[in-house]
């Protein structure tokens, strides 16, 4: 079964940048899956922050909270999806999860995702 492993979470100062990675477990590829990055802060609901279509990743979507600051990309040869985050704010502090859906188009609703990683902590603080 496909497993997803996130990495790259860290403590970063406000205004800083961070790149998260989401890698498929050995023997699996991600090219057939659309991928979403979600986050969840303590006491808050899970929120989607970036989405990318399957295959060539030609279609992406960002909600207002991420637009202009976050960039999602995929490297199918490495079976990895990235989330580049710039101009980070304290309110970006959360556990970040990547998820894969058996869909060619990006999906906003988390219930439509089939596989989830364990999450990586991002803390934005001075």
PDB file of N, CA and C in Angstrom, residues 14 46 64 70-71 100 105 118:
ATOM      1  N   UNK A  14       9.442  34.555  11.383  1.00  0.00           N
ATOM      2  CA  UNK A  14       8.472  35.215  10.494  1.00  0.00           C
ATOM      3  C   UNK A  14       9.180  35.867   9.307  1.00  0.00           C
ATOM      4  N   UNK A  46      -8.740  21.005  10.001  1.00  0.00           N
ATOM      5  CA  UNK A  46      -7.757  20.795   8.940  1.00  0.00           C
ATOM      6  C   UNK A  46      -8.080  21.706   7.763  1.00  0.00           C
ATOM      7  N   UNK A  64      -6.879  31.484  -0.598  1.00  0.00           N
ATOM      8  CA  UNK A  64      -6.376  32.832  -0.338  1.00  0.00           C
ATOM      9  C   UNK A  64      -5.264  32.855   0.714  1.00  0.00           C
ATOM     10  N   UNK A  70       2.789  30.362  -1.276  1.00  0.00           N
ATOM     11  CA  UNK A  70       3.084  28.934  -1.358  1.00  0.00           C
ATOM     12  C   UNK A  70       3.112  28.486  -2.812  1.00  0.00           C
ATOM     13  N   UNK A  71       3.976  27.526  -3.110  1.00  0.00           N
ATOM     14  CA  UNK A  71       4.048  26.936  -4.437  1.00  0.00           C
ATOM     15  C   UNK A  71       4.163  25.423  -4.308  1.00  0.00           C
ATOM     16  N   UNK A 100      -2.758  11.944  -0.988  1.00  0.00           N
ATOM     17  CA  UNK A 100      -2.851  11.534  -2.382  1.00  0.00           C
ATOM     18  C   UNK A 100      -4.250  11.022  -2.680  1.00  0.00           C
ATOM     19  N   UNK A 105      -7.580  15.242 -11.387  1.00  0.00           N
ATOM     20  CA  UNK A 105      -7.740  16.660 -11.085  1.00  0.00           C
ATOM     21  C   UNK A 105      -7.513  16.896  -9.598  1.00  0.00           C
ATOM     22  N   UNK A 118       2.067  11.206   7.800  1.00  0.00           N
ATOM     23  CA  UNK A 118       1.989  11.361   9.246  1.00  0.00           C
ATOM     24  C   UNK A 118       2.109  12.815   9.677  1.00  0.00           C
TER      25      UNK A 118
END
